[in-house]
PDB file of C-alpha atoms in Angstrom:
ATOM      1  CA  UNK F   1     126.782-133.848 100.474  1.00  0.00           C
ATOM      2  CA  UNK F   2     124.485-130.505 100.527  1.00  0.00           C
ATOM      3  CA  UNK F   3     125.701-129.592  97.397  1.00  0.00           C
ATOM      4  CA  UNK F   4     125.357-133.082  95.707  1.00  0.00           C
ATOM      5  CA  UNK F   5     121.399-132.920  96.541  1.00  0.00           C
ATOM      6  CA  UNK F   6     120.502-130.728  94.187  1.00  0.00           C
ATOM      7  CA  UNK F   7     122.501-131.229  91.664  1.00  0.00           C
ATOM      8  CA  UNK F   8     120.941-134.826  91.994  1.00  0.00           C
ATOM      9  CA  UNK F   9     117.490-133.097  91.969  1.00  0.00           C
ATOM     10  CA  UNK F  10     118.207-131.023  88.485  1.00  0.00           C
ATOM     11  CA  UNK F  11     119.381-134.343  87.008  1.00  0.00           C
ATOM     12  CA  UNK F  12     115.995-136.610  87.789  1.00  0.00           C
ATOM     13  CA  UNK F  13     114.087-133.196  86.566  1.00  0.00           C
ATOM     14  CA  UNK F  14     116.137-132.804  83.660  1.00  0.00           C
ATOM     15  CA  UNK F  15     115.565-136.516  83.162  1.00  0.00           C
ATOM     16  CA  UNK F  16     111.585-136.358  83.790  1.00  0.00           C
ATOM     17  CA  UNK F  17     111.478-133.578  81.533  1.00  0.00           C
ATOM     18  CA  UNK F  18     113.008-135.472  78.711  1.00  0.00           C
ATOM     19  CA  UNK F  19     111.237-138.738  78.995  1.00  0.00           C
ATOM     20  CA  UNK F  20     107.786-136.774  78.823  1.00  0.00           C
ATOM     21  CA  UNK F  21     108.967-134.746  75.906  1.00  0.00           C
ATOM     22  CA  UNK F  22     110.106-138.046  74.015  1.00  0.00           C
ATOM     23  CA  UNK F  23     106.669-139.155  74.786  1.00  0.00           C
ATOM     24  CA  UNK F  24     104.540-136.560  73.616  1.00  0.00           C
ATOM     25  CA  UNK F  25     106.908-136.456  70.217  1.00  0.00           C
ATOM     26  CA  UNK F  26     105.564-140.209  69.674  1.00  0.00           C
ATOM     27  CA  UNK F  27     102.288-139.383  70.789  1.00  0.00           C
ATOM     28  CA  UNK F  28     102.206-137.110  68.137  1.00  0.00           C
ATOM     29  CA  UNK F  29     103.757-139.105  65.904  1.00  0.00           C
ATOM     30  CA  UNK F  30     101.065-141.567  66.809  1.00  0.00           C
ATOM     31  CA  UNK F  31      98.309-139.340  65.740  1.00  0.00           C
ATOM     32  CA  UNK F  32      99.927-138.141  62.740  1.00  0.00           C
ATOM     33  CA  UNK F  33      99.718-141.415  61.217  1.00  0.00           C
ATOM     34  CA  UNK F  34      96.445-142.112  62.444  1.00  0.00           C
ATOM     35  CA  UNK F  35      95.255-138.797  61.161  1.00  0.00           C
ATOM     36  CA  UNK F  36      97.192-139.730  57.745  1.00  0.00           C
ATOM     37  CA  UNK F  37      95.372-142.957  57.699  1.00  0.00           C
ATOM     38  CA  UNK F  38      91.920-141.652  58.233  1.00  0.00           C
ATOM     39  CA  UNK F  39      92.221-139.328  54.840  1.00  0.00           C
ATOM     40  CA  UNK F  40      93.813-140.896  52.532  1.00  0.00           C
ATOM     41  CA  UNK F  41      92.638-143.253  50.439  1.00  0.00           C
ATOM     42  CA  UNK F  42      92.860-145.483  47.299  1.00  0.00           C
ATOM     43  CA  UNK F  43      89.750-145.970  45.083  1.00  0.00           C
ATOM     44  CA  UNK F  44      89.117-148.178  42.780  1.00  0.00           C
ATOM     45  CA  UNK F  45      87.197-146.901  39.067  1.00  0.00           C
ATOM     46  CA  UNK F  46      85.103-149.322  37.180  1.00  0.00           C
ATOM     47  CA  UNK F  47      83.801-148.835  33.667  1.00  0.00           C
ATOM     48  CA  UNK F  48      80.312-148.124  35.358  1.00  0.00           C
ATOM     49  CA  UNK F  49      80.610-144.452  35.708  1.00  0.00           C
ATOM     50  CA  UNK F  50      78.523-141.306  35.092  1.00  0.00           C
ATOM     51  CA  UNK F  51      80.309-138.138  34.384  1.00  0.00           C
ATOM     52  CA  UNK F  52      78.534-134.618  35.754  1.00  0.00           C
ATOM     53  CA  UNK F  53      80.827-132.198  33.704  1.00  0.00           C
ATOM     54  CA  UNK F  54      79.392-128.244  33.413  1.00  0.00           C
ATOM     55  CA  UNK F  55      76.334-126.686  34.275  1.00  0.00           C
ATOM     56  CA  UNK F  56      73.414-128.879  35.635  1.00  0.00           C
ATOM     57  CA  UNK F  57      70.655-128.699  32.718  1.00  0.00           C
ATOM     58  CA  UNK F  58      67.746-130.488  31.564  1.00  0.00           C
ATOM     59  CA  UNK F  59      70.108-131.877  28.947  1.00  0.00           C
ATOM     60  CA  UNK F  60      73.142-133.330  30.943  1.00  0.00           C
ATOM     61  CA  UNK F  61      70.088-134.542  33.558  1.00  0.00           C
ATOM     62  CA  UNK F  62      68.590-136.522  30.616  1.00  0.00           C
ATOM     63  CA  UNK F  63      71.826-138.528  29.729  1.00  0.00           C
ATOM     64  CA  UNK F  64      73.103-138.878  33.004  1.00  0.00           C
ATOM     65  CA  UNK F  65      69.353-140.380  34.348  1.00  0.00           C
ATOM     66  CA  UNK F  66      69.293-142.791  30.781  1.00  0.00           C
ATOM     67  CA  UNK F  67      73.122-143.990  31.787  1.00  0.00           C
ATOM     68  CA  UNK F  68      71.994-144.576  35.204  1.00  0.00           C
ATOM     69  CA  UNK F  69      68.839-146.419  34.310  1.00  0.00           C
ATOM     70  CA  UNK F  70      71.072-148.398  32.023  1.00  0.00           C
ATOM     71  CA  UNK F  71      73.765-149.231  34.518  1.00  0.00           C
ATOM     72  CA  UNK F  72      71.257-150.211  37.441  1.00  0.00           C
ATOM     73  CA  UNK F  73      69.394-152.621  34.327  1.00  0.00           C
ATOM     74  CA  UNK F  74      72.632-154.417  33.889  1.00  0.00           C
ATOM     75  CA  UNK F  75      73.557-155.055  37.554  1.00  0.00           C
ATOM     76  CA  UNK F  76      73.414-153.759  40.612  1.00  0.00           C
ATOM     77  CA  UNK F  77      77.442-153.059  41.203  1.00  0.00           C
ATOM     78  CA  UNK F  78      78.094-149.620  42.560  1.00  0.00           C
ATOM     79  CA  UNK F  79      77.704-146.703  40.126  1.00  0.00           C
ATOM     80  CA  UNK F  80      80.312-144.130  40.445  1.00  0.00           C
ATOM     81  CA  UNK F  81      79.484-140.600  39.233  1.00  0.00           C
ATOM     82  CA  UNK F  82      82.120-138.347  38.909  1.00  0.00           C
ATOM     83  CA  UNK F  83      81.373-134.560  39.387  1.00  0.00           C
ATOM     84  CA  UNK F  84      82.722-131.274  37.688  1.00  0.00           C
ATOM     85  CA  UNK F  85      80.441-129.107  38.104  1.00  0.00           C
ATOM     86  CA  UNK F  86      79.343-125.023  39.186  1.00  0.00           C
ATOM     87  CA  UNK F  87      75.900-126.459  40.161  1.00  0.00           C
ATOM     88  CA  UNK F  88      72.772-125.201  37.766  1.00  0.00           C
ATOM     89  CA  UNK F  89      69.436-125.654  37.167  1.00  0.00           C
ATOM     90  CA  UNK F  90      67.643-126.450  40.503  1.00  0.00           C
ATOM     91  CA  UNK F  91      64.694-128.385  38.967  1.00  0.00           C
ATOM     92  CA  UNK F  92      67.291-130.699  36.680  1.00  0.00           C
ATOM     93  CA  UNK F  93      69.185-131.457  39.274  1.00  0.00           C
ATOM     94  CA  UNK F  94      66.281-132.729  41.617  1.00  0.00           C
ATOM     95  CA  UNK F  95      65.342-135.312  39.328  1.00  0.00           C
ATOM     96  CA  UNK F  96      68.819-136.438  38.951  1.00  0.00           C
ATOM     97  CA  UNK F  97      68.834-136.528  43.086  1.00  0.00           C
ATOM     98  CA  UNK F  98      65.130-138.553  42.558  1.00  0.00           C
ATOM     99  CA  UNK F  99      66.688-140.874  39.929  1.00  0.00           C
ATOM    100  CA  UNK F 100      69.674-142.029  42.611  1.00  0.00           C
ATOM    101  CA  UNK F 101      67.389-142.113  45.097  1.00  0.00           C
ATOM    102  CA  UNK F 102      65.478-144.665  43.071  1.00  0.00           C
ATOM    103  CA  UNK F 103      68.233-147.142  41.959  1.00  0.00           C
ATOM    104  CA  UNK F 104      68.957-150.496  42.876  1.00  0.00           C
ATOM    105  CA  UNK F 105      72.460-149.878  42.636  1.00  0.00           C
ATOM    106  CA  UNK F 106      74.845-148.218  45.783  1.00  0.00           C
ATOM    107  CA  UNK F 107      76.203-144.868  43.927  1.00  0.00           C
ATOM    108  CA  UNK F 108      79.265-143.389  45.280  1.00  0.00           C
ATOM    109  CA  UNK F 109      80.155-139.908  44.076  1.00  0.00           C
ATOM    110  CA  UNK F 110      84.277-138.294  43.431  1.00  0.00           C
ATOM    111  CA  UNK F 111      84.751-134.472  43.345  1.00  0.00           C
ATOM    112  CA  UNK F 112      87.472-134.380  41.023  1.00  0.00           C
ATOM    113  CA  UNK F 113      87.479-130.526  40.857  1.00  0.00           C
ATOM    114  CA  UNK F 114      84.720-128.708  42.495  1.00  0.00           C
ATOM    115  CA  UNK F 115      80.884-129.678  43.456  1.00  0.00           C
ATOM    116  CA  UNK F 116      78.713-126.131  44.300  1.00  0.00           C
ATOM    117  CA  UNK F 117      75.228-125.484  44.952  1.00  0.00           C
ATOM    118  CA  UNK F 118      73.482-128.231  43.298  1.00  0.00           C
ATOM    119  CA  UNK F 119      76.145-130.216  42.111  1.00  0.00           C
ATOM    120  CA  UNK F 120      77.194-130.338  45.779  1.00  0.00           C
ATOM    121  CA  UNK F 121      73.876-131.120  46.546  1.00  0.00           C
ATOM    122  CA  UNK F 122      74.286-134.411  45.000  1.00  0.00           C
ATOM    123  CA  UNK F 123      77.301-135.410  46.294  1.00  0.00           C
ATOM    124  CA  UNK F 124      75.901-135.334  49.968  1.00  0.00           C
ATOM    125  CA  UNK F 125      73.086-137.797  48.503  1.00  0.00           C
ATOM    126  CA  UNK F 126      75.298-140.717  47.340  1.00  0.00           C
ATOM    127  CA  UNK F 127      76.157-143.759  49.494  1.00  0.00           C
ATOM    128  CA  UNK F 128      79.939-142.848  49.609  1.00  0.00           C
ATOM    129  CA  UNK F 129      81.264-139.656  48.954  1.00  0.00           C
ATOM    130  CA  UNK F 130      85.068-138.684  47.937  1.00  0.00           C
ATOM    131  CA  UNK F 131      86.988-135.702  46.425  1.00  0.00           C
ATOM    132  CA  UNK F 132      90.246-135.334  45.453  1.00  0.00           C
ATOM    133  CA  UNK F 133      93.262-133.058  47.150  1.00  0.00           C
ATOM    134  CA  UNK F 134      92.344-129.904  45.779  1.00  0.00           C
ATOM    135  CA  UNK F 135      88.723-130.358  44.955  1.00  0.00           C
ATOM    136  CA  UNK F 136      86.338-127.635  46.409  1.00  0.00           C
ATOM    137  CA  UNK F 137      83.020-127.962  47.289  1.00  0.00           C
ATOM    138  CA  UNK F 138      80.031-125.188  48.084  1.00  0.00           C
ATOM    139  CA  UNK F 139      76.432-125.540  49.673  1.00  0.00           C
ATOM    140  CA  UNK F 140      74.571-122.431  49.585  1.00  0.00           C
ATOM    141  CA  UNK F 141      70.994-121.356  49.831  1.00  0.00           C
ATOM    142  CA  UNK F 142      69.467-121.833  46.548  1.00  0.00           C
ATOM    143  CA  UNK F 143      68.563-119.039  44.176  1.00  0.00           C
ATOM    144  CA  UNK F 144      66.325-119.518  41.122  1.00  0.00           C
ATOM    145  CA  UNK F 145      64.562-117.483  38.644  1.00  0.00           C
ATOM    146  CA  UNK F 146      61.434-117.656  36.569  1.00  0.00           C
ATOM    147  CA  UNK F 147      61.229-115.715  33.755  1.00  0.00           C
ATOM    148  CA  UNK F 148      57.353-113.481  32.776  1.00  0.00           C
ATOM    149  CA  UNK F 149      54.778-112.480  34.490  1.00  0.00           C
ATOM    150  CA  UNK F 150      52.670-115.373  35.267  1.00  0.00           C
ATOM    151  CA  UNK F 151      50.835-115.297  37.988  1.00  0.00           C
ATOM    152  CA  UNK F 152      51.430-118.420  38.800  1.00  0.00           C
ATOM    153  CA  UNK F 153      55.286-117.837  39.223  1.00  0.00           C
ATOM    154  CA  UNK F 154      55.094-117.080  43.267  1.00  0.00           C
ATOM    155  CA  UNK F 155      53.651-119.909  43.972  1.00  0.00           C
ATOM    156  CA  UNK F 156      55.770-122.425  42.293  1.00  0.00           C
ATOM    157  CA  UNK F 157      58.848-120.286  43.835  1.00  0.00           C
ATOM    158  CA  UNK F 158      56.806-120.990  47.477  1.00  0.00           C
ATOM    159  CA  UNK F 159      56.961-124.899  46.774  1.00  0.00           C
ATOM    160  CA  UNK F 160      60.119-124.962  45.568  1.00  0.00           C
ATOM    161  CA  UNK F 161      61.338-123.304  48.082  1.00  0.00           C
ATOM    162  CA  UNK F 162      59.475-125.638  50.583  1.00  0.00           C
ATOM    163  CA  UNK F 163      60.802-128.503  49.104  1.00  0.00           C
ATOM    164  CA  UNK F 164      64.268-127.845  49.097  1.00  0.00           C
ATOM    165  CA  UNK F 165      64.074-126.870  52.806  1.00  0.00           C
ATOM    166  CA  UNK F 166      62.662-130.458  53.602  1.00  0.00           C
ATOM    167  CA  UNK F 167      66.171-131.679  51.593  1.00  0.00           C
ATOM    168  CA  UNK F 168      68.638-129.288  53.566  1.00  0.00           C
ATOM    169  CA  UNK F 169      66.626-131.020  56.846  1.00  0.00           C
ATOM    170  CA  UNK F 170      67.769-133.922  55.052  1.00  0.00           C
ATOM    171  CA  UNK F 171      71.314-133.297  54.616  1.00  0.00           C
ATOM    172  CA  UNK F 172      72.074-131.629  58.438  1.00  0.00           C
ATOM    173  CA  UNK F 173      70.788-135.335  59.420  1.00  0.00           C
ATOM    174  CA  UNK F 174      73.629-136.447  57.129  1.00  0.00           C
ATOM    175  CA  UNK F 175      76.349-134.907  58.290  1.00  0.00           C
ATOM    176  CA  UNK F 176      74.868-135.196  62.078  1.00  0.00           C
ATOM    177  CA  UNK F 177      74.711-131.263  62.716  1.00  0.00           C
ATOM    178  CA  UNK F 178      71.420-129.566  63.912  1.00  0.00           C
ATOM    179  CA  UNK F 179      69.348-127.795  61.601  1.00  0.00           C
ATOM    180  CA  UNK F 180      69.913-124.442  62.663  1.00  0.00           C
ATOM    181  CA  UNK F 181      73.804-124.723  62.734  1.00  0.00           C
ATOM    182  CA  UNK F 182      73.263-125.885  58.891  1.00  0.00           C
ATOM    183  CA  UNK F 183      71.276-123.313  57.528  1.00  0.00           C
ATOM    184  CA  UNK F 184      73.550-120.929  59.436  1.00  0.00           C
ATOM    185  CA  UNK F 185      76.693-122.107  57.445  1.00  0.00           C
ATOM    186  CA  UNK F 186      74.488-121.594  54.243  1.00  0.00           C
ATOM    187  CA  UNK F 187      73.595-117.839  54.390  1.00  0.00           C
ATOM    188  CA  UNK F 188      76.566-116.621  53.337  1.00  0.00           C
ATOM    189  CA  UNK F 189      77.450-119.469  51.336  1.00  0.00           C
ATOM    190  CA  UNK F 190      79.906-122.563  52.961  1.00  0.00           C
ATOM    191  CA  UNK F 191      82.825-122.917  51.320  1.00  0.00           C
ATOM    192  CA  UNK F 192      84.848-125.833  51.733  1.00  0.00           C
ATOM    193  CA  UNK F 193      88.500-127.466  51.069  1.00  0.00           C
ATOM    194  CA  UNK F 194      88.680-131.290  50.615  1.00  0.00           C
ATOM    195  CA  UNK F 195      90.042-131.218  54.191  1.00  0.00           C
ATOM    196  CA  UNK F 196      87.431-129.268  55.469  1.00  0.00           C
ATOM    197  CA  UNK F 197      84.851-130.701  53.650  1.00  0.00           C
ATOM    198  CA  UNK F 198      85.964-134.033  55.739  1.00  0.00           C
ATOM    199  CA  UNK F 199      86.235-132.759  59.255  1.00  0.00           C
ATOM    200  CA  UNK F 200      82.310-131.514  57.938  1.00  0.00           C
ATOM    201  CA  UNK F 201      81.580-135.368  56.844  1.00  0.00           C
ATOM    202  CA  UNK F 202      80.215-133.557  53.356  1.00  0.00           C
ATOM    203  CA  UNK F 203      83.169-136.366  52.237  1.00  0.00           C
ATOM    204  CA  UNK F 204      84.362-139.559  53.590  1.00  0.00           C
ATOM    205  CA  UNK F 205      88.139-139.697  52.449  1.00  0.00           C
ATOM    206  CA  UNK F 206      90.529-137.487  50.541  1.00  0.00           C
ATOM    207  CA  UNK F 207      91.501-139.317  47.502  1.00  0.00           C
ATOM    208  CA  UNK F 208      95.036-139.908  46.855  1.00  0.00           C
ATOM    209  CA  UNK F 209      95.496-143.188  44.714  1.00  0.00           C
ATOM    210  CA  UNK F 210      92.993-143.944  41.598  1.00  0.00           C
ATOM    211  CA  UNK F 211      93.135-147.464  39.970  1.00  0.00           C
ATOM    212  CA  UNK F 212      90.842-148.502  37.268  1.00  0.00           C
ATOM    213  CA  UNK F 213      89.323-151.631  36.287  1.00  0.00           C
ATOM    214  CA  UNK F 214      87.718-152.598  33.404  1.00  0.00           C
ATOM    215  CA  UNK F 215      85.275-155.684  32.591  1.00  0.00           C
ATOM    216  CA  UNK F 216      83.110-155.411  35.068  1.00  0.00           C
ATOM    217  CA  UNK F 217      79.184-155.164  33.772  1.00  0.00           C
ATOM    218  CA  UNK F 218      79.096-158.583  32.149  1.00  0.00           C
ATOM    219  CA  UNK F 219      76.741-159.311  29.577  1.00  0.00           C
ATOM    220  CA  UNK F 220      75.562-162.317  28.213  1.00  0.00           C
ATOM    221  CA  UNK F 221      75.177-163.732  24.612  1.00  0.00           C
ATOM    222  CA  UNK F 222      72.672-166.297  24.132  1.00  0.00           C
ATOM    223  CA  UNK F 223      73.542-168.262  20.864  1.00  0.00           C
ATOM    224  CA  UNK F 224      70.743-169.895  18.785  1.00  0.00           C
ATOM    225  CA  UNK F 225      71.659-172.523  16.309  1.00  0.00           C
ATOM    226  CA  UNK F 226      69.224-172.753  13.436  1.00  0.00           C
ATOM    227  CA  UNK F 227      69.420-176.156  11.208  1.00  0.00           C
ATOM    228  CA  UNK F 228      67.586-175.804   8.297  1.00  0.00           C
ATOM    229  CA  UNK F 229      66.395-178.642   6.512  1.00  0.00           C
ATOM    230  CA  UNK F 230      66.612-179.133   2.132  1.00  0.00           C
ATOM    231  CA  UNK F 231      64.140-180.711   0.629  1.00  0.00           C
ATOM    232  CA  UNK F 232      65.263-182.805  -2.738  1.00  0.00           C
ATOM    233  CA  UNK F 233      62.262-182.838  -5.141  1.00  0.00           C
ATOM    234  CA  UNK F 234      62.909-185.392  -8.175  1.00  0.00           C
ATOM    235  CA  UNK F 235      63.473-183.920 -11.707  1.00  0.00           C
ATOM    236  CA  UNK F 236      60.138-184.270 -12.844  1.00  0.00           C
ATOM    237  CA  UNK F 237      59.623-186.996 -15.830  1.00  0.00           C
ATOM    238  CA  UNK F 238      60.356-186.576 -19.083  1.00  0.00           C
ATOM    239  CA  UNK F 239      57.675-186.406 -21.627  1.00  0.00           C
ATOM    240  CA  UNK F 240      57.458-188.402 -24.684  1.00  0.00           C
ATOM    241  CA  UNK F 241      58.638-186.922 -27.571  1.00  0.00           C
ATOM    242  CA  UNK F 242      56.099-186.962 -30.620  1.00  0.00           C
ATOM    243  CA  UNK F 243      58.110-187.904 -33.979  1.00  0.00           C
ATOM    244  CA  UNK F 244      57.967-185.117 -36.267  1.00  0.00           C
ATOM    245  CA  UNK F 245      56.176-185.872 -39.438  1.00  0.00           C
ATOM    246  CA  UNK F 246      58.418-186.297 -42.766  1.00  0.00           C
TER     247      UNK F 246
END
C-alpha cells in the first residue's frame, strides 16, 4: 500500500499537469483567432476614389482637392483615397488635410505601399484608416526649406512650425498617447510596419481581401421634350395674267 501512494500521487500530477497544458494550448488557440480576427479585414472599393501617387506638390494637391470637391458635390458616400506616397511639400499637403477636413463626405484612407512624413500625415486625418500587409508608414518631425534671402523667411518658418505642432497635438489625441510620448517617437523618425502601425492605432485593420464595386455615384438625367409647332401659310394667290398684245 506505501508504495501504491505515490505512484497514485505522480499519476493525478501527471494528470493535472496535462489538463492545464491542454488548456493553455486552447487558450492560445483562443487568442490566436481573436488576434487573427482583429487584423484582418476585407474592404470594399467604390469608383469614388482619389489616388495620392508620388511626391506631395502643389500640382497632385490641385487635382486631388478638384476630385474631392467633385465627389463630395455628387453625394456624400465615403471617399476613399488611396496613398503611395514619400510625403512632400508641407504647405500642399496642408491644404489637402484642410480640404478633407472640410467635406461632407466620411473619407477613409488605404496605404497600399508606404505613407511618410506628410503623406502619413494624412492618413491619421481620415475617418478610417487601412494599409495593406506590407505597407510602411513614417511620421517624423517636419523639415522644410525656403529658398533666398528674404527677410521674411524666419518668420514664416516660426508659424509654420507653430502650426504643425498644434496638428501633431492633434494626432497624439488620435491615437490616445500623451504628447510628450509622441513627439518622442518623432525625433528620430517612427518607423512603422502595417502590424505595428496597428498596435499604434496610426491604422485600424490590416487589409487582406479587396473587392470592388462599381455604379455607385448615381447621376441623374433630366429629359426635356420640346414639340415644336409648323405653321402652314397658304400659297399666296395667283395674279391675273395680262394678255400679251398681238
Amino acid at each position: 500500500m506505501t508504495q501504491l501512494r505515490p505512484l497514485a500521487r505522480a499519476a493525478l500530477l501527471l494528470l493535472l499537469t496535462t489538463s492545464l497544458t491542454a488548456c493553455a494550448t486552447d487558450s492560445a488557440h483562443a487568442r490566436g483567432k481573436k488576434a487573427k480576427k482583429r487584423t484582418s479585414k476585407s474592404i470594399k472599393l467604390t469608383e469614388r476614389i482619389v489616388d495620392l501617387n508620388g511626391p506631395i506638390t502643389d500640382g497632385m494637391t490641385l487635382k486631388a482637392q478638384s476630385k474631392l470637391y467633385k465627389l463630395d458635390e455628387a453625394s456624400h458616400e465615403p471617399v476613399w483615397i488611396r496613398i503611395n506616397s514619400g510625403g512632400g511639400s508641407v504647405q500642399a499637403g496642408l491644404i489637402l488635410l484642410d480640404t478633407m477636413k472640410a467635406l461632407k463626405s466620411p473619407t477613409r484612407c488605404l496605404v497600399e505601399s508606404k505613407a511618410y512624413s506628410m503623406a502619413a500625415i494624412l492618413l491619421v486625418f481620415c475617418d478610417e484608416r487601412y494599409a495593406l500587409d506590407h505597407a510602411t508608414i513614417m511620421l517624423h518631425e517636419a523639415s522644410f526649406g525656403l529658398q533666398g534671402e528674404d527677410p521674411t523667411n524666419r518668420s514664416r518658418m516660426d508659424f509654420i512650425t507653430k502650426y504643425l505642432d498644434s496638428i501633431h497635438v492633434e494626432i497624439a489625441e488620435i491615437l490616445d498617447m500623451k504628447v510628450d510620448a509622441y513627439r518622442a517617437k518623432l525625433r528620430d523618425a517612427w518607423w512603422l510596419l502595417a502590424d505595428e502601425a496597428l498596435k499604434s492605432r496610426i491604422i485600424d485593420a490590416i487589409v487582406t481581401h479587396i473587392e470592388y464595386e462599381s455604379g455607385i455615384t448615381k447621376t441623374t438625367e433630366t429629359k426635356t421634350t420640346r414639340t415644336y409647332s409648323e405653321s402652314r401659310q397658304e400659297a399666296p394667290a395667283k395674279k391675273p395674267q395680262i394678255p400679251k398684245r398681238r
